Amino acid sequence: MHALLQEQAAVSGDGSSFLAWLSFFLVLGYEIILVTTLVIIVLRKREPSSALAWSMAVTFLPLLGMILFYSIGITKVPFRLKRK
């Protein structure tokens, strides 16, 4: 795939084709991470209001919302407490 992109960039001369592919894959990766985060929010949050609030934060403030969710939004219960 990389060789194909280099060949296309060589044909066009300015590398715009490579930048188009690069931006496509960056946006695709970002969208996959965004959807995965939303699925994790819906599956892990027990209270609907909490899940809705986190979903809105991630949707309307994507980068900041994801950083906040992964840093303070996921409740981690120690193994000993899970068994009881």
Coordinates of N, CA and C in Angstrom, one line a residue, residues 13 19 21-23 27 29 31 41-43 45 47-48 58 65 70 78-79:
G13 N 3.6 14.5 -8.7 CA 4.7 15.4 -8.6 C 4.7 16.2 -7.3
L19 N -0.9 13.1 0.7 CA -1.5 13.8 1.8 C -3.0 13.5 1.8
W21 N -4.4 10.6 1.1 CA -4.5 9.3 1.7 C -4.2 9.4 3.2
L22 N -3.2 10.1 3.5 CA -2.8 10.3 4.9 C -4.0 10.9 5.7
S23 N -4.6 11.9 5.2 CA -5.7 12.6 5.9 C -6.9 11.6 6.0
V27 N -8.4 10.5 9.6 CA -9.8 10.7 10.0 C -10.5 9.4 10.2
G29 N -9.2 6.6 11.4 CA -8.7 6.2 12.7 C -9.4 6.9 13.8
E31 N -12.3 8.4 13.7 CA -13.7 8.0 13.8 C -13.9 6.6 14.5
I41 N -18.7 3.7 26.6 CA -19.5 4.6 27.5 C -20.9 3.9 27.7
V42 N -21.5 3.5 26.7 CA -22.9 3.0 26.8 C -22.8 1.6 27.5
L43 N -21.8 0.8 27.3 CA -21.8 -0.5 28.0 C -21.3 -0.4 29.4
K45 N -21.4 2.4 31.7 CA -22.1 3.3 32.6 C -23.5 2.7 32.9
E47 N -25.9 4.3 35.0 CA -26.9 5.3 35.1 C -27.0 5.9 33.7
P48 N -28.3 6.0 33.2 CA -28.5 6.5 31.8 C -28.1 8.0 31.7
V58 N -18.2 13.6 24.7 CA -17.3 13.0 23.7 C -17.8 13.4 22.3
G65 N -13.2 15.5 25.5 CA -14.2 14.5 26.1 C -13.6 13.2 26.3
Y70 N -11.4 8.9 29.6 CA -10.5 7.8 30.0 C -9.6 8.1 31.2
P78 N -11.1 -2.3 42.5 CA -10.1 -3.3 42.8 C -10.7 -4.8 42.7
F79 N -9.8 -5.7 42.4 CA -10.2 -7.1 42.3 C -10.9 -7.6 43.5

